[in-house]
């Protein structure tokens, strides 16, 4: 594994899941492995879980984590090749990423999409500019199109909660939101669930089709009640339209998941990556009730990050 930016194979996915489970059982299993090494955690956007869990993961490997909130504390970056920098940008990505690559052993980056420049977002332009110029292993802390650390933690949560059930029914259901939200969590959840061999159903209102690169092999429907029937895991997430890029096409609150939606799914456990808009995406009764796995998912972010950093440390 050169970088950790997407799902690569079922074998690697399972290896990372096994390592994450081992770290959950014994967080100090490899407490010296990262001694003398540094990971730079560069945030171009806000974060709670990703920032703190990655720092804890590094600490548990004996590694130092240095966080830079580049959006607030760094220079404004120029990303375009050959730019004449006589406007607002102060430092070119070539210079900044080159410097960061010389300071750290691993670079971890959060870079959300614009949701206006579709071609650049789909190409994960900012992430790849960092990879090209820093020349060290890169971990995605959520890019324009994927959130693989979240997905690894989600797969660990499903593995822990499936109680040996061979082929659990996993459902990804769209939920309303007041803002235009990226596709990264939904894309990655689909990519990892299908890659790990789960039976995945995706339901959303018409117009909210995700990029088919991530959903090939899933069952896709606009009928939420049919999708939720006999579900074992229900992943709730908003995303903006992909075809009508970045638009909000539906605010129908009947898509918010409540206990009533799960009357035909008595065993269903409910997942969300957080942060969640309570009583917009998901009801309090579910989030605070026995079906909710959201705290377990958030805890598992530590062990997912620990497994990934450990694997990249070689
Ligand atoms: N789920 C997740 O990535 O949370 P943060 O945005 O708070 O890091």
mmCIF file of C-alpha atoms and ligand atoms in Angstrom:
data_model
loop_
_atom_site.group_PDB
_atom_site.id
_atom_site.type_symbol
_atom_site.label_atom_id
_atom_site.label_comp_id
_atom_site.label_asym_id
_atom_site.label_seq_id
_atom_site.Cartn_x
_atom_site.Cartn_y
_atom_site.Cartn_z
ATOM 1 C CA UNK A 1 0.000 0.000 0.000
ATOM 2 C CA UNK A 2 1.676 3.223 -1.213
ATOM 3 C CA UNK A 3 -1.056 5.665 -0.112
ATOM 4 C CA UNK A 4 -4.423 5.248 1.641
ATOM 5 C CA UNK A 5 -6.873 7.153 -0.512
ATOM 6 C CA UNK A 6 -9.453 4.536 -1.617
ATOM 7 C CA UNK A 7 -10.602 0.900 -1.444
ATOM 8 C CA UNK A 8 -7.986 -1.246 -3.178
ATOM 9 C CA UNK A 9 -8.923 -4.906 -2.672
ATOM 10 C CA UNK A 10 -10.925 -7.199 -0.409
ATOM 11 C CA UNK A 11 -7.687 -8.814 0.801
ATOM 12 C CA UNK A 12 -6.180 -5.460 1.850
ATOM 13 C CA UNK A 13 -9.518 -4.344 3.312
ATOM 14 C CA UNK A 14 -9.682 -7.473 5.484
ATOM 15 C CA UNK A 15 -6.020 -7.112 6.511
ATOM 16 C CA UNK A 16 -6.710 -3.533 7.680
ATOM 17 C CA UNK A 17 -9.899 -4.642 9.459
ATOM 18 C CA UNK A 18 -8.015 -7.415 11.282
ATOM 19 C CA UNK A 19 -5.274 -4.966 12.285
ATOM 20 C CA UNK A 20 -7.842 -2.387 13.454
ATOM 21 C CA UNK A 21 -9.593 -5.074 15.546
ATOM 22 C CA UNK A 22 -6.229 -6.066 17.071
ATOM 23 C CA UNK A 23 -5.538 -2.423 17.999
ATOM 24 C CA UNK A 24 -9.000 -2.107 19.511
ATOM 25 C CA UNK A 25 -8.265 -5.142 21.711
ATOM 26 C CA UNK A 26 -4.819 -3.782 22.622
ATOM 27 C CA UNK A 27 -4.166 -0.136 21.622
ATOM 28 C CA UNK A 28 -0.500 -0.344 22.676
ATOM 29 C CA UNK A 29 0.227 -3.493 20.641
ATOM 30 C CA UNK A 30 2.848 -1.630 18.568
ATOM 31 C CA UNK A 31 3.505 1.304 20.898
ATOM 32 C CA UNK A 32 7.072 1.833 19.590
ATOM 33 C CA UNK A 33 6.472 1.259 15.870
ATOM 34 C CA UNK A 34 6.244 4.966 15.004
ATOM 35 C CA UNK A 35 9.012 6.165 17.320
ATOM 36 C CA UNK A 36 10.943 9.043 15.728
ATOM 37 C CA UNK A 37 8.331 9.395 12.930
ATOM 38 C CA UNK A 38 5.923 12.267 12.237
ATOM 39 C CA UNK A 39 2.566 12.495 10.508
ATOM 40 C CA UNK A 40 1.435 15.894 9.263
ATOM 41 C CA UNK A 41 -2.357 16.283 9.416
ATOM 42 C CA UNK A 42 -3.307 19.064 7.020
ATOM 43 C CA UNK A 43 -6.894 20.329 7.188
ATOM 44 C CA UNK A 44 -8.312 22.522 4.449
ATOM 45 C CA UNK A 45 -11.764 22.066 6.070
ATOM 46 C CA UNK A 46 -13.239 21.615 9.585
ATOM 47 C CA UNK A 47 -13.197 18.320 11.513
ATOM 48 C CA UNK A 48 -13.800 16.860 14.962
ATOM 49 C CA UNK A 49 -13.534 13.049 14.700
ATOM 50 C CA UNK A 50 -10.968 12.763 11.920
ATOM 51 C CA UNK A 51 -8.588 15.243 13.532
ATOM 52 C CA UNK A 52 -8.676 13.820 17.053
ATOM 53 C CA UNK A 53 -8.868 10.114 16.173
ATOM 54 C CA UNK A 54 -5.870 10.412 13.824
ATOM 55 C CA UNK A 55 -3.853 12.186 16.523
ATOM 56 C CA UNK A 56 -4.729 9.478 19.083
ATOM 57 C CA UNK A 57 -3.925 6.735 16.557
ATOM 58 C CA UNK A 58 -0.484 8.230 15.892
ATOM 59 C CA UNK A 59 0.178 8.620 19.626
ATOM 60 C CA UNK A 60 -0.705 4.941 20.222
ATOM 61 C CA UNK A 61 1.982 3.983 17.682
ATOM 62 C CA UNK A 62 4.565 6.210 19.379
ATOM 63 C CA UNK A 63 4.391 8.655 16.483
ATOM 64 C CA UNK A 64 4.113 12.442 16.622
ATOM 65 C CA UNK A 65 1.140 14.067 14.889
ATOM 66 C CA UNK A 66 1.361 17.729 13.905
ATOM 67 C CA UNK A 67 -1.901 19.385 12.880
ATOM 68 C CA UNK A 68 -2.067 22.382 10.550
ATOM 69 C CA UNK A 69 -5.438 24.008 9.955
ATOM 70 C CA UNK A 70 -4.322 25.280 6.587
ATOM 71 C CA UNK A 71 -7.688 26.911 5.846
ATOM 72 C CA UNK A 72 -7.294 29.224 8.869
ATOM 73 C CA UNK A 73 -3.585 29.247 9.746
ATOM 74 C CA UNK A 74 -1.757 28.524 6.484
ATOM 75 C CA UNK A 75 -1.054 30.632 3.398
ATOM 76 C CA UNK A 76 -3.705 30.674 0.676
ATOM 77 C CA UNK A 77 -2.587 27.960 -1.768
ATOM 78 C CA UNK A 78 -2.349 28.240 -5.546
ATOM 79 C CA UNK A 79 -3.120 24.912 -7.236
ATOM 80 C CA UNK A 80 -2.907 25.774 -10.954
ATOM 81 C CA UNK A 81 0.228 24.935 -12.944
ATOM 82 C CA UNK A 82 1.874 28.018 -14.468
ATOM 83 C CA UNK A 83 -0.305 30.476 -12.509
ATOM 84 C CA UNK A 84 0.729 34.139 -12.446
ATOM 85 C CA UNK A 85 0.265 34.659 -8.713
ATOM 86 C CA UNK A 86 -0.755 38.317 -8.694
ATOM 87 C CA UNK A 87 -4.128 37.808 -6.962
ATOM 88 C CA UNK A 88 -5.185 36.266 -3.617
ATOM 89 C CA UNK A 89 -3.058 33.099 -3.469
ATOM 90 C CA UNK A 90 0.259 33.372 -1.617
ATOM 91 C CA UNK A 91 2.037 30.004 -1.949
ATOM 92 C CA UNK A 92 2.052 27.423 -4.738
ATOM 93 C CA UNK A 93 1.148 23.820 -3.918
ATOM 94 C CA UNK A 94 4.489 22.710 -5.448
ATOM 95 C CA UNK A 95 6.398 24.688 -2.828
ATOM 96 C CA UNK A 96 4.111 24.003 0.142
ATOM 97 C CA UNK A 97 3.704 20.254 -0.472
ATOM 98 C CA UNK A 98 7.431 19.898 -1.170
ATOM 99 C CA UNK A 99 8.244 21.477 2.212
ATOM 100 C CA UNK A 100 5.643 19.354 4.044
ATOM 101 C CA UNK A 101 7.031 16.225 2.391
ATOM 102 C CA UNK A 102 10.467 17.025 3.813
ATOM 103 C CA UNK A 103 9.100 17.593 7.349
ATOM 104 C CA UNK A 104 6.974 14.436 7.665
ATOM 105 C CA UNK A 105 7.088 10.680 7.108
ATOM 106 C CA UNK A 106 3.357 10.514 6.256
ATOM 107 C CA UNK A 107 1.078 13.330 5.100
ATOM 108 C CA UNK A 108 -2.638 13.187 5.907
ATOM 109 C CA UNK A 109 -4.956 15.587 4.103
ATOM 110 C CA UNK A 110 -8.568 16.744 4.289
ATOM 111 C CA UNK A 111 -9.705 18.511 1.112
ATOM 112 C CA UNK A 112 -13.445 18.821 0.463
ATOM 113 C CA UNK A 113 -14.893 19.371 -3.027
ATOM 114 C CA UNK A 114 -15.961 22.752 -4.353
ATOM 115 C CA UNK A 115 -19.319 21.241 -5.453
ATOM 116 C CA UNK A 116 -19.142 23.746 -8.344
ATOM 117 C CA UNK A 117 -16.130 22.514 -10.416
ATOM 118 C CA UNK A 118 -17.327 18.981 -11.158
ATOM 119 C CA UNK A 119 -14.432 17.922 -13.375
ATOM 120 C CA UNK A 120 -11.802 18.976 -10.817
ATOM 121 C CA UNK A 121 -13.731 17.427 -7.937
ATOM 122 C CA UNK A 122 -14.248 14.083 -9.710
ATOM 123 C CA UNK A 123 -10.515 13.976 -10.532
ATOM 124 C CA UNK A 124 -9.730 14.631 -6.836
ATOM 125 C CA UNK A 125 -7.487 17.430 -8.095
ATOM 126 C CA UNK A 126 -6.342 18.889 -4.751
ATOM 127 C CA UNK A 127 -5.518 15.483 -3.218
ATOM 128 C CA UNK A 128 -3.506 14.515 -6.301
ATOM 129 C CA UNK A 129 -1.653 17.841 -6.330
ATOM 130 C CA UNK A 130 -0.469 17.050 -2.776
ATOM 131 C CA UNK A 131 0.443 13.452 -3.700
ATOM 132 C CA UNK A 132 2.386 14.592 -6.784
ATOM 133 C CA UNK A 133 4.360 17.241 -4.946
ATOM 134 C CA UNK A 134 4.996 15.888 -1.424
ATOM 135 C CA UNK A 135 6.535 12.556 -2.528
ATOM 136 C CA UNK A 136 5.725 10.720 0.721
ATOM 137 C CA UNK A 137 2.803 8.369 1.599
ATOM 138 C CA UNK A 138 -0.525 10.214 1.771
ATOM 139 C CA UNK A 139 -3.598 9.337 3.834
ATOM 140 C CA UNK A 140 -6.946 10.813 2.806
ATOM 141 C CA UNK A 141 -8.753 12.389 5.737
ATOM 142 C CA UNK A 142 -11.683 12.908 3.297
ATOM 143 C CA UNK A 143 -11.155 14.093 -0.221
ATOM 144 C CA UNK A 144 -13.526 15.531 -2.811
ATOM 145 C CA UNK A 145 -14.935 12.086 -3.621
ATOM 146 C CA UNK A 146 -13.953 9.601 -0.909
ATOM 147 C CA UNK A 147 -13.692 9.229 2.885
ATOM 148 C CA UNK A 148 -11.844 5.904 3.211
ATOM 149 C CA UNK A 149 -10.905 6.177 6.922
ATOM 150 C CA UNK A 150 -14.587 6.627 7.751
ATOM 151 C CA UNK A 151 -15.452 3.625 5.591
ATOM 152 C CA UNK A 152 -12.820 1.416 7.225
ATOM 153 C CA UNK A 153 -14.258 2.322 10.644
ATOM 154 C CA UNK A 154 -17.781 1.657 9.315
ATOM 155 C CA UNK A 155 -16.792 -1.787 8.011
ATOM 156 C CA UNK A 156 -15.217 -2.595 11.393
ATOM 157 C CA UNK A 157 -18.486 -1.554 13.057
ATOM 158 C CA UNK A 158 -20.512 -3.801 10.726
ATOM 159 C CA UNK A 159 -18.087 -6.703 11.282
ATOM 160 C CA UNK A 160 -18.419 -6.291 15.077
ATOM 161 C CA UNK A 161 -22.210 -5.982 15.009
ATOM 162 C CA UNK A 162 -23.170 -8.577 12.362
ATOM 163 C CA UNK A 163 -22.835 -11.306 15.006
ATOM 164 C CA UNK A 164 -21.616 -13.842 12.482
ATOM 165 C CA UNK A 165 -24.492 -13.236 10.019
ATOM 166 C CA UNK A 166 -22.944 -14.233 6.669
ATOM 167 C CA UNK A 167 -24.744 -11.894 4.286
ATOM 168 C CA UNK A 168 -26.288 -8.963 6.177
ATOM 169 C CA UNK A 169 -28.573 -6.636 4.223
ATOM 170 C CA UNK A 170 -26.908 -3.212 4.184
ATOM 171 C CA UNK A 171 -28.926 -0.161 3.121
ATOM 172 C CA UNK A 172 -27.606 3.328 2.347
ATOM 173 C CA UNK A 173 -30.497 5.775 2.587
ATOM 174 C CA UNK A 174 -30.442 9.433 1.548
ATOM 175 C CA UNK A 175 -31.669 11.897 4.189
ATOM 176 C CA UNK A 176 -32.673 15.562 3.963
ATOM 177 C CA UNK A 177 -30.255 18.376 4.868
ATOM 178 C CA UNK A 178 -30.321 22.158 4.779
ATOM 179 C CA UNK A 179 -26.970 22.492 2.951
ATOM 180 C CA UNK A 180 -25.387 21.011 -0.172
ATOM 181 C CA UNK A 181 -23.268 18.139 1.149
ATOM 182 C CA UNK A 182 -20.390 16.288 -0.614
ATOM 183 C CA UNK A 183 -20.694 12.731 -1.972
ATOM 184 C CA UNK A 184 -17.522 11.399 -0.323
ATOM 185 C CA UNK A 185 -19.036 9.454 2.594
ATOM 186 C CA UNK A 186 -21.795 7.912 0.467
ATOM 187 C CA UNK A 187 -19.376 7.046 -2.373
ATOM 188 C CA UNK A 188 -16.862 5.444 -0.029
ATOM 189 C CA UNK A 189 -19.486 3.575 1.989
ATOM 190 C CA UNK A 190 -20.800 2.054 -1.254
ATOM 191 C CA UNK A 191 -17.284 1.320 -2.564
ATOM 192 C CA UNK A 192 -16.186 -0.435 0.634
ATOM 193 C CA UNK A 193 -19.471 -2.286 1.263
ATOM 194 C CA UNK A 194 -19.532 -3.684 -2.282
ATOM 195 C CA UNK A 195 -15.787 -4.347 -2.219
ATOM 196 C CA UNK A 196 -16.068 -6.306 1.028
ATOM 197 C CA UNK A 197 -18.877 -8.384 -0.526
ATOM 198 C CA UNK A 198 -21.976 -6.991 1.203
ATOM 199 C CA UNK A 199 -25.451 -7.056 -0.278
ATOM 200 C CA UNK A 200 -25.976 -3.268 -0.667
ATOM 201 C CA UNK A 201 -29.212 -1.426 -1.429
ATOM 202 C CA UNK A 202 -29.113 2.341 -2.039
ATOM 203 C CA UNK A 203 -32.283 4.427 -1.851
ATOM 204 C CA UNK A 204 -32.710 8.110 -2.634
ATOM 205 C CA UNK A 205 -35.205 10.494 -4.229
ATOM 206 C CA UNK A 206 -35.131 10.779 -8.031
ATOM 207 C CA UNK A 207 -32.218 12.948 -9.185
ATOM 208 C CA UNK A 208 -29.842 11.876 -6.393
ATOM 209 C CA UNK A 209 -28.064 9.073 -8.319
ATOM 210 C CA UNK A 210 -24.442 8.820 -7.153
ATOM 211 C CA UNK A 211 -21.519 8.462 -9.580
ATOM 212 C CA UNK A 212 -22.000 4.938 -10.974
ATOM 213 C CA UNK A 213 -18.262 4.275 -10.507
ATOM 214 C CA UNK A 214 -19.041 3.746 -6.823
ATOM 215 C CA UNK A 215 -22.423 1.990 -6.972
ATOM 216 C CA UNK A 216 -21.997 -0.730 -9.636
ATOM 217 C CA UNK A 217 -23.304 -3.991 -8.158
ATOM 218 C CA UNK A 218 -25.764 -2.402 -5.722
ATOM 219 C CA UNK A 219 -29.566 -2.399 -5.900
ATOM 220 C CA UNK A 220 -30.754 1.189 -6.429
ATOM 221 C CA UNK A 221 -34.323 2.332 -5.756
ATOM 222 C CA UNK A 222 -36.373 5.473 -5.089
ATOM 223 C CA UNK A 223 -38.663 3.447 -2.762
ATOM 224 C CA UNK A 224 -37.288 3.862 0.774
ATOM 225 C CA UNK A 225 -39.827 1.609 2.446
ATOM 226 C CA UNK A 226 -39.056 -1.281 0.056
ATOM 227 C CA UNK A 227 -35.307 -0.737 0.571
ATOM 228 C CA UNK A 228 -35.571 -0.796 4.371
ATOM 229 C CA UNK A 229 -37.540 -4.067 4.500
ATOM 230 C CA UNK A 230 -35.578 -6.618 6.598
ATOM 231 C CA UNK A 231 -32.455 -4.439 6.662
ATOM 232 C CA UNK A 232 -29.679 -5.393 9.091
ATOM 233 C CA UNK A 233 -27.694 -2.131 8.784
ATOM 234 C CA UNK A 234 -29.132 1.216 7.704
ATOM 235 C CA UNK A 235 -26.568 3.930 6.885
ATOM 236 C CA UNK A 236 -28.173 7.367 6.853
ATOM 237 C CA UNK A 237 -26.498 10.140 4.848
ATOM 238 C CA UNK A 238 -27.326 13.236 2.903
ATOM 239 C CA UNK A 239 -25.595 14.084 -0.351
ATOM 240 C CA UNK A 240 -26.245 16.744 -2.979
ATOM 241 C CA UNK A 241 -27.151 15.836 -6.556
ATOM 242 C CA UNK A 242 -24.303 14.462 -8.675
ATOM 243 C CA UNK A 243 -25.793 14.853 -12.154
ATOM 244 C CA UNK A 244 -27.138 18.363 -11.458
ATOM 245 C CA UNK A 245 -23.869 18.895 -9.679
ATOM 246 C CA UNK A 246 -23.998 20.205 -6.108
ATOM 247 C CA UNK A 247 -27.713 21.084 -6.237
ATOM 248 C CA UNK A 248 -30.353 20.470 -3.541
ATOM 249 C CA UNK A 249 -33.304 18.922 -5.398
ATOM 250 C CA UNK A 250 -35.357 17.576 -2.489
ATOM 251 C CA UNK A 251 -36.089 18.674 1.065
ATOM 252 C CA UNK A 252 -38.941 16.218 1.672
ATOM 253 C CA UNK A 253 -38.830 15.535 5.418
ATOM 254 C CA UNK A 254 -40.506 12.147 4.928
ATOM 255 C CA UNK A 255 -37.014 10.892 3.983
ATOM 256 C CA UNK A 256 -35.754 11.586 7.550
ATOM 257 C CA UNK A 257 -35.283 8.186 9.215
ATOM 258 C CA UNK A 258 -37.534 7.611 12.235
ATOM 259 C CA UNK A 259 -38.555 4.534 14.224
ATOM 260 C CA UNK A 260 -41.747 4.307 12.110
ATOM 261 C CA UNK A 261 -39.632 3.791 8.958
ATOM 262 C CA UNK A 262 -38.128 0.665 10.535
ATOM 263 C CA UNK A 263 -41.356 -1.181 11.371
ATOM 264 C CA UNK A 264 -40.402 -3.905 8.845
ATOM 265 C CA UNK A 265 -36.768 -4.028 9.929
ATOM 266 C CA UNK A 266 -36.932 -5.064 13.591
ATOM 267 C CA UNK A 267 -33.236 -6.066 13.755
ATOM 268 C CA UNK A 268 -31.884 -3.011 11.928
ATOM 269 C CA UNK A 269 -28.932 -1.137 13.411
ATOM 270 C CA UNK A 270 -28.556 2.472 12.312
ATOM 271 C CA UNK A 271 -25.307 4.152 11.289
ATOM 272 C CA UNK A 272 -24.230 7.732 10.550
ATOM 273 C CA UNK A 273 -20.694 9.133 10.225
ATOM 274 C CA UNK A 274 -21.475 12.289 12.289
ATOM 275 C CA UNK A 275 -21.828 15.216 12.514
ATOM 276 C CA UNK A 276 -25.583 14.668 12.201
ATOM 277 C CA UNK A 277 -28.388 17.221 11.943
ATOM 278 C CA UNK A 278 -30.734 15.800 14.589
ATOM 279 C CA UNK A 279 -34.398 15.669 13.611
ATOM 280 C CA UNK A 280 -33.501 16.670 10.051
ATOM 281 C CA UNK A 281 -31.511 13.610 8.882
ATOM 282 C CA UNK A 282 -32.282 11.252 11.775
ATOM 283 C CA UNK A 283 -34.677 11.399 14.723
ATOM 284 C CA UNK A 284 -33.578 11.732 18.355
ATOM 285 C CA UNK A 285 -35.412 8.486 19.192
ATOM 286 C CA UNK A 286 -33.102 6.524 16.873
ATOM 287 C CA UNK A 287 -29.887 8.362 17.727
ATOM 288 C CA UNK A 288 -30.489 7.956 21.464
ATOM 289 C CA UNK A 289 -31.965 4.446 21.230
ATOM 290 C CA UNK A 290 -30.647 0.872 21.094
ATOM 291 C CA UNK A 291 -30.428 0.714 17.300
ATOM 292 C CA UNK A 292 -27.785 3.428 17.073
ATOM 293 C CA UNK A 293 -24.163 2.504 16.257
ATOM 294 C CA UNK A 294 -22.954 6.097 15.814
ATOM 295 C CA UNK A 295 -20.762 6.250 18.937
ATOM 296 C CA UNK A 296 -19.211 2.856 18.101
ATOM 297 C CA UNK A 297 -18.438 4.113 14.580
ATOM 298 C CA UNK A 298 -16.782 7.244 15.961
ATOM 299 C CA UNK A 299 -14.699 5.205 18.447
ATOM 300 C CA UNK A 300 -13.624 2.861 15.660
ATOM 301 C CA UNK A 301 -12.166 5.825 13.770
ATOM 302 C CA UNK A 302 -9.156 5.608 16.143
ATOM 303 C CA UNK A 303 -8.414 1.969 15.318
ATOM 304 C CA UNK A 304 -9.011 2.427 11.587
ATOM 305 C CA UNK A 305 -6.489 5.290 11.547
ATOM 306 C CA UNK A 306 -4.060 3.289 13.700
ATOM 307 C CA UNK A 307 -4.207 0.347 11.264
ATOM 308 C CA UNK A 308 -3.618 2.596 8.252
ATOM 309 C CA UNK A 309 -0.716 4.530 9.796
ATOM 310 C CA UNK A 310 0.837 1.274 10.997
ATOM 311 C CA UNK A 311 0.604 -0.301 7.546
ATOM 312 C CA UNK A 312 2.181 2.795 5.931
ATOM 313 C CA UNK A 313 4.999 2.821 8.499
ATOM 314 C CA UNK A 314 6.109 -0.562 7.092
HETATM 315 N N1 LIG B 1 -17.115 11.714 10.295
HETATM 316 C C1 LIG B 1 -16.150 12.663 10.211
HETATM 317 O O1 LIG B 1 -15.285 12.644 9.335
HETATM 318 O O2 LIG B 1 -16.232 13.586 11.194
HETATM 319 P P1 LIG B 1 -15.403 14.966 11.204
HETATM 320 O O3 LIG B 1 -15.834 15.722 9.953
HETATM 321 O O4 LIG B 1 -15.802 15.647 12.463
HETATM 322 O O5 LIG B 1 -13.950 14.652 11.146
#
